[in-house]
Amino acid sequence: MSALQEREAMFPALQASIERFTSEMSTIDEMVHVLLKGHLLLEEALALIIDQHVFHRENIADARLTFAQKLNVARSLCLRKNNLGEWELVAAINGLRNDLAHRLNSPDRRKKLDKVKTIYFREAADFGRIDLIKTQSDHEIIFAACAHCAGFLATCAEDLRHLRQAIYEIDRNMNSELPPFEL
């Protein structure tokens, strides 16, 4: 018996772990790839919304907010868009991502994916190409859902950028003797 065979015989759990790792790493799950990147982009967009309201961002960074906390804070800061269904879609994408991030072969994957798809198809019902998107693969639908949310969050951030400019103008009028506030 070779040294390798001896080790394999002594450590069957190690061998099983190596085999599973090799198996999982030898394939690319496109939906997971798209979901993880899309989730990161949505988290950046949520941070941008919050950043439009704070004047000392380091304090927010030090708070180490979770995605769900950023979602709720950002939603609370949006004047007229706080009750739109896109917030539910962002939350569903986060739920799917959390499930997949903690269990590669989650039994809830299909249920959470279907929830994302249902909400996305409802919120994008007026989009001219939604019927075509419905026929695409899961990773392409997740891509479209994340892109939809990213666009929505960009409009929220733009609204708040205008508010931020108004605050700067008020500050200049109230504190003309002080240097302008800059980030």
PDB file of C-alpha atoms in Angstrom:
ATOM      1  CA  MET A   1       0.000   0.000   0.000  1.00  0.00           C
ATOM      2  CA  SER A   2       1.397   3.393  -0.978  1.00  0.00           C
ATOM      3  CA  ALA A   3       1.765   6.298   1.455  1.00  0.00           C
ATOM      4  CA  LEU A   4      -1.115   8.116  -0.275  1.00  0.00           C
ATOM      5  CA  GLN A   5      -3.361   5.062  -0.014  1.00  0.00           C
ATOM      6  CA  GLU A   6      -2.457   4.712   3.654  1.00  0.00           C
ATOM      7  CA  ARG A   7      -3.380   8.358   4.325  1.00  0.00           C
ATOM      8  CA  GLU A   8      -6.645   7.982   2.418  1.00  0.00           C
ATOM      9  CA  ALA A   9      -7.498   4.902   4.462  1.00  0.00           C
ATOM     10  CA  MET A  10      -6.672   6.692   7.714  1.00  0.00           C
ATOM     11  CA  PHE A  11      -8.632   9.842   6.909  1.00  0.00           C
ATOM     12  CA  PRO A  12     -11.806   9.009   4.954  1.00  0.00           C
ATOM     13  CA  ALA A  13     -13.407  12.301   6.030  1.00  0.00           C
ATOM     14  CA  LEU A  14     -10.453  14.197   4.612  1.00  0.00           C
ATOM     15  CA  GLN A  15     -10.722  12.294   1.343  1.00  0.00           C
ATOM     16  CA  ALA A  16     -14.473  12.982   1.157  1.00  0.00           C
ATOM     17  CA  SER A  17     -13.805  16.658   1.816  1.00  0.00           C
ATOM     18  CA  ILE A  18     -11.185  16.846  -0.923  1.00  0.00           C
ATOM     19  CA  GLU A  19     -13.513  15.099  -3.380  1.00  0.00           C
ATOM     20  CA  ARG A  20     -16.407  17.454  -2.592  1.00  0.00           C
ATOM     21  CA  PHE A  21     -14.175  20.510  -2.821  1.00  0.00           C
ATOM     22  CA  THR A  22     -12.798  19.340  -6.160  1.00  0.00           C
ATOM     23  CA  SER A  23     -16.282  18.608  -7.467  1.00  0.00           C
ATOM     24  CA  GLU A  24     -17.740  21.966  -6.388  1.00  0.00           C
ATOM     25  CA  MET A  25     -14.775  23.958  -7.671  1.00  0.00           C
ATOM     26  CA  SER A  26     -14.650  22.198 -11.036  1.00  0.00           C
ATOM     27  CA  THR A  27     -17.974  23.674 -12.153  1.00  0.00           C
ATOM     28  CA  ILE A  28     -19.173  27.237 -12.488  1.00  0.00           C
ATOM     29  CA  ASP A  29     -22.682  28.027 -11.280  1.00  0.00           C
ATOM     30  CA  GLU A  30     -23.507  31.028 -13.445  1.00  0.00           C
ATOM     31  CA  MET A  31     -26.487  32.011 -11.332  1.00  0.00           C
ATOM     32  CA  VAL A  32     -24.374  32.174  -8.177  1.00  0.00           C
ATOM     33  CA  HIS A  33     -21.731  34.174 -10.030  1.00  0.00           C
ATOM     34  CA  VAL A  34     -24.272  36.697 -11.339  1.00  0.00           C
ATOM     35  CA  LEU A  35     -26.106  36.833  -8.019  1.00  0.00           C
ATOM     36  CA  LEU A  36     -22.985  37.527  -5.962  1.00  0.00           C
ATOM     37  CA  LYS A  37     -21.749  40.276  -8.266  1.00  0.00           C
ATOM     38  CA  GLY A  38     -25.223  41.776  -8.612  1.00  0.00           C
ATOM     39  CA  HIS A  39     -25.636  41.760  -4.841  1.00  0.00           C
ATOM     40  CA  LEU A  40     -22.319  43.605  -4.415  1.00  0.00           C
ATOM     41  CA  LEU A  41     -23.407  46.250  -6.916  1.00  0.00           C
ATOM     42  CA  LEU A  42     -26.726  46.684  -5.125  1.00  0.00           C
ATOM     43  CA  GLU A  43     -24.924  47.053  -1.816  1.00  0.00           C
ATOM     44  CA  GLU A  44     -22.749  49.798  -3.326  1.00  0.00           C
ATOM     45  CA  ALA A  45     -25.900  51.549  -4.581  1.00  0.00           C
ATOM     46  CA  LEU A  46     -27.494  51.379  -1.126  1.00  0.00           C
ATOM     47  CA  ALA A  47     -24.323  52.846   0.395  1.00  0.00           C
ATOM     48  CA  LEU A  48     -24.417  55.688  -2.127  1.00  0.00           C
ATOM     49  CA  ILE A  49     -27.986  56.542  -1.099  1.00  0.00           C
ATOM     50  CA  ILE A  50     -26.993  56.619   2.549  1.00  0.00           C
ATOM     51  CA  ASP A  51     -23.874  58.649   1.746  1.00  0.00           C
ATOM     52  CA  GLN A  52     -26.044  61.379   0.228  1.00  0.00           C
ATOM     53  CA  HIS A  53     -27.553  61.992   3.674  1.00  0.00           C
ATOM     54  CA  VAL A  54     -24.526  61.843   5.921  1.00  0.00           C
ATOM     55  CA  PHE A  55     -21.775  64.381   6.274  1.00  0.00           C
ATOM     56  CA  HIS A  56     -19.261  62.204   8.069  1.00  0.00           C
ATOM     57  CA  ARG A  57     -19.230  58.893   6.212  1.00  0.00           C
ATOM     58  CA  GLU A  58     -16.580  57.365   8.414  1.00  0.00           C
ATOM     59  CA  ASN A  59     -19.178  57.023  11.163  1.00  0.00           C
ATOM     60  CA  ILE A  60     -21.440  55.009   8.881  1.00  0.00           C
ATOM     61  CA  ALA A  61     -18.509  52.844   7.792  1.00  0.00           C
ATOM     62  CA  ASP A  62     -17.636  52.225  11.430  1.00  0.00           C
ATOM     63  CA  ALA A  63     -21.223  51.066  12.048  1.00  0.00           C
ATOM     64  CA  ARG A  64     -20.557  48.049   9.776  1.00  0.00           C
ATOM     65  CA  LEU A  65     -24.162  47.857   8.623  1.00  0.00           C
ATOM     66  CA  THR A  66     -25.400  44.634   7.076  1.00  0.00           C
ATOM     67  CA  PHE A  67     -27.003  44.615   3.648  1.00  0.00           C
ATOM     68  CA  ALA A  68     -30.463  44.363   5.222  1.00  0.00           C
ATOM     69  CA  GLN A  69     -29.730  47.310   7.516  1.00  0.00           C
ATOM     70  CA  LYS A  70     -28.451  49.389   4.594  1.00  0.00           C
ATOM     71  CA  LEU A  71     -31.590  48.471   2.662  1.00  0.00           C
ATOM     72  CA  ASN A  72     -33.871  49.673   5.455  1.00  0.00           C
ATOM     73  CA  VAL A  73     -31.896  52.857   6.088  1.00  0.00           C
ATOM     74  CA  ALA A  74     -31.746  53.705   2.369  1.00  0.00           C
ATOM     75  CA  ARG A  75     -35.457  52.998   1.967  1.00  0.00           C
ATOM     76  CA  SER A  76     -36.282  55.254   4.905  1.00  0.00           C
ATOM     77  CA  LEU A  77     -34.326  58.108   3.294  1.00  0.00           C
ATOM     78  CA  CYS A  78     -36.211  58.060  -0.017  1.00  0.00           C
ATOM     79  CA  LEU A  79     -38.888  60.733  -0.046  1.00  0.00           C
ATOM     80  CA  ARG A  80     -41.445  59.375  -2.528  1.00  0.00           C
ATOM     81  CA  LYS A  81     -40.058  55.988  -3.552  1.00  0.00           C
ATOM     82  CA  ASN A  82     -40.087  54.245  -0.177  1.00  0.00           C
ATOM     83  CA  ASN A  83     -43.161  52.118  -0.903  1.00  0.00           C
ATOM     84  CA  LEU A  84     -42.275  50.901  -4.387  1.00  0.00           C
ATOM     85  CA  GLY A  85     -41.989  47.172  -5.029  1.00  0.00           C
ATOM     86  CA  GLU A  86     -38.342  47.390  -6.011  1.00  0.00           C
ATOM     87  CA  TRP A  87     -37.455  47.454  -2.314  1.00  0.00           C
ATOM     88  CA  GLU A  88     -39.165  44.069  -1.939  1.00  0.00           C
ATOM     89  CA  LEU A  89     -37.185  42.834  -4.939  1.00  0.00           C
ATOM     90  CA  VAL A  90     -33.874  44.013  -3.457  1.00  0.00           C
ATOM     91  CA  ALA A  91     -34.785  42.225  -0.206  1.00  0.00           C
ATOM     92  CA  ALA A  92     -35.662  39.021  -2.106  1.00  0.00           C
ATOM     93  CA  ILE A  93     -32.340  39.150  -3.974  1.00  0.00           C
ATOM     94  CA  ASN A  94     -30.607  39.524  -0.614  1.00  0.00           C
ATOM     95  CA  GLY A  95     -32.541  36.545   0.754  1.00  0.00           C
ATOM     96  CA  LEU A  96     -31.492  34.377  -2.185  1.00  0.00           C
ATOM     97  CA  ARG A  97     -27.888  35.522  -1.911  1.00  0.00           C
ATOM     98  CA  ASN A  98     -27.796  34.816   1.832  1.00  0.00           C
ATOM     99  CA  ASP A  99     -29.193  31.349   1.299  1.00  0.00           C
ATOM    100  CA  LEU A 100     -26.637  30.525  -1.403  1.00  0.00           C
ATOM    101  CA  ALA A 101     -23.759  32.150   0.465  1.00  0.00           C
ATOM    102  CA  HIS A 102     -24.301  29.856   3.437  1.00  0.00           C
ATOM    103  CA  ARG A 103     -25.364  26.635   1.693  1.00  0.00           C
ATOM    104  CA  LEU A 104     -24.211  25.811  -1.841  1.00  0.00           C
ATOM    105  CA  ASN A 105     -26.915  23.231  -2.404  1.00  0.00           C
ATOM    106  CA  SER A 106     -29.665  24.807  -0.374  1.00  0.00           C
ATOM    107  CA  PRO A 107     -33.048  23.108  -0.428  1.00  0.00           C
ATOM    108  CA  ASP A 108     -34.612  26.600  -0.379  1.00  0.00           C
ATOM    109  CA  ARG A 109     -32.785  27.787  -3.508  1.00  0.00           C
ATOM    110  CA  ARG A 110     -35.672  27.137  -5.909  1.00  0.00           C
ATOM    111  CA  LYS A 111     -38.257  28.723  -3.600  1.00  0.00           C
ATOM    112  CA  LYS A 112     -36.159  31.854  -3.075  1.00  0.00           C
ATOM    113  CA  LEU A 113     -35.301  32.068  -6.766  1.00  0.00           C
ATOM    114  CA  ASP A 114     -38.983  31.784  -7.670  1.00  0.00           C
ATOM    115  CA  LYS A 115     -39.775  34.590  -5.219  1.00  0.00           C
ATOM    116  CA  VAL A 116     -37.196  36.865  -6.891  1.00  0.00           C
ATOM    117  CA  LYS A 117     -38.595  36.009 -10.323  1.00  0.00           C
ATOM    118  CA  THR A 118     -42.222  36.598  -9.259  1.00  0.00           C
ATOM    119  CA  ILE A 119     -41.449  40.011  -7.760  1.00  0.00           C
ATOM    120  CA  TYR A 120     -39.235  41.010 -10.685  1.00  0.00           C
ATOM    121  CA  PHE A 121     -41.820  40.017 -13.296  1.00  0.00           C
ATOM    122  CA  ARG A 122     -44.450  42.000 -11.358  1.00  0.00           C
ATOM    123  CA  GLU A 123     -42.287  45.104 -11.004  1.00  0.00           C
ATOM    124  CA  ALA A 124     -41.016  44.992 -14.597  1.00  0.00           C
ATOM    125  CA  ALA A 125     -44.405  44.117 -16.129  1.00  0.00           C
ATOM    126  CA  ASP A 126     -44.414  47.331 -18.195  1.00  0.00           C
ATOM    127  CA  PHE A 127     -40.922  46.726 -19.559  1.00  0.00           C
ATOM    128  CA  GLY A 128     -41.206  45.996 -23.262  1.00  0.00           C
ATOM    129  CA  ARG A 129     -38.845  43.025 -23.238  1.00  0.00           C
ATOM    130  CA  ILE A 130     -40.165  41.295 -20.109  1.00  0.00           C
ATOM    131  CA  ASP A 131     -41.793  38.472 -22.111  1.00  0.00           C
ATOM    132  CA  LEU A 132     -38.437  37.694 -23.690  1.00  0.00           C
ATOM    133  CA  ILE A 133     -36.656  37.829 -20.329  1.00  0.00           C
ATOM    134  CA  LYS A 134     -39.182  35.362 -18.866  1.00  0.00           C
ATOM    135  CA  THR A 135     -37.972  32.734 -21.361  1.00  0.00           C
ATOM    136  CA  GLN A 136     -34.306  33.100 -20.457  1.00  0.00           C
ATOM    137  CA  SER A 137     -32.185  31.034 -18.077  1.00  0.00           C
ATOM    138  CA  ASP A 138     -32.218  31.675 -14.349  1.00  0.00           C
ATOM    139  CA  HIS A 139     -28.863  33.470 -14.347  1.00  0.00           C
ATOM    140  CA  GLU A 140     -30.042  35.801 -17.112  1.00  0.00           C
ATOM    141  CA  ILE A 141     -33.241  36.553 -15.185  1.00  0.00           C
ATOM    142  CA  ILE A 142     -31.204  37.261 -12.029  1.00  0.00           C
ATOM    143  CA  PHE A 143     -28.969  39.526 -14.103  1.00  0.00           C
ATOM    144  CA  ALA A 144     -32.034  41.429 -15.357  1.00  0.00           C
ATOM    145  CA  ALA A 145     -33.552  41.638 -11.859  1.00  0.00           C
ATOM    146  CA  CYS A 146     -30.312  42.979 -10.363  1.00  0.00           C
ATOM    147  CA  ALA A 147     -29.964  45.462 -13.235  1.00  0.00           C
ATOM    148  CA  HIS A 148     -33.556  46.608 -12.677  1.00  0.00           C
ATOM    149  CA  CYS A 149     -32.826  47.196  -8.996  1.00  0.00           C
ATOM    150  CA  ALA A 150     -29.538  48.941  -9.739  1.00  0.00           C
ATOM    151  CA  GLY A 151     -31.341  51.332 -12.076  1.00  0.00           C
ATOM    152  CA  PHE A 152     -34.023  51.982  -9.480  1.00  0.00           C
ATOM    153  CA  LEU A 153     -31.463  52.662  -6.749  1.00  0.00           C
ATOM    154  CA  ALA A 154     -29.559  54.981  -9.102  1.00  0.00           C
ATOM    155  CA  THR A 155     -32.703  57.105  -9.507  1.00  0.00           C
ATOM    156  CA  CYS A 156     -33.069  57.241  -5.725  1.00  0.00           C
ATOM    157  CA  ALA A 157     -29.446  58.328  -5.343  1.00  0.00           C
ATOM    158  CA  GLU A 158     -29.872  60.992  -8.035  1.00  0.00           C
ATOM    159  CA  ASP A 159     -32.928  62.426  -6.250  1.00  0.00           C
ATOM    160  CA  LEU A 160     -30.899  62.603  -3.061  1.00  0.00           C
ATOM    161  CA  ARG A 161     -27.922  64.167  -4.832  1.00  0.00           C
ATOM    162  CA  HIS A 162     -30.186  67.132  -5.673  1.00  0.00           C
ATOM    163  CA  LEU A 163     -31.254  67.332  -2.036  1.00  0.00           C
ATOM    164  CA  ARG A 164     -27.607  67.291  -1.022  1.00  0.00           C
ATOM    165  CA  GLN A 165     -26.888  70.232  -3.350  1.00  0.00           C
ATOM    166  CA  ALA A 166     -29.755  72.172  -1.777  1.00  0.00           C
ATOM    167  CA  ILE A 167     -28.307  71.487   1.689  1.00  0.00           C
ATOM    168  CA  TYR A 168     -24.901  72.765   0.553  1.00  0.00           C
ATOM    169  CA  GLU A 169     -26.536  75.963  -0.702  1.00  0.00           C
ATOM    170  CA  ILE A 170     -28.352  76.437   2.606  1.00  0.00           C
ATOM    171  CA  ASP A 171     -25.076  75.861   4.443  1.00  0.00           C
ATOM    172  CA  ARG A 172     -23.314  78.470   2.285  1.00  0.00           C
ATOM    173  CA  ASN A 173     -26.050  80.998   3.085  1.00  0.00           C
ATOM    174  CA  MET A 174     -26.021  80.238   6.804  1.00  0.00           C
ATOM    175  CA  ASN A 175     -22.240  79.923   7.185  1.00  0.00           C
ATOM    176  CA  SER A 176     -20.793  82.219   4.545  1.00  0.00           C
ATOM    177  CA  GLU A 177     -17.864  83.099   6.797  1.00  0.00           C
ATOM    178  CA  LEU A 178     -16.775  79.460   7.037  1.00  0.00           C
ATOM    179  CA  PRO A 179     -15.035  77.480   4.324  1.00  0.00           C
ATOM    180  CA  PRO A 180     -17.414  75.368   2.245  1.00  0.00           C
ATOM    181  CA  PHE A 181     -18.190  71.941   3.636  1.00  0.00           C
ATOM    182  CA  GLU A 182     -16.556  69.292   1.482  1.00  0.00           C
ATOM    183  CA  LEU A 183     -16.463  65.537   1.664  1.00  0.00           C
TER     184      LEU A 183
END
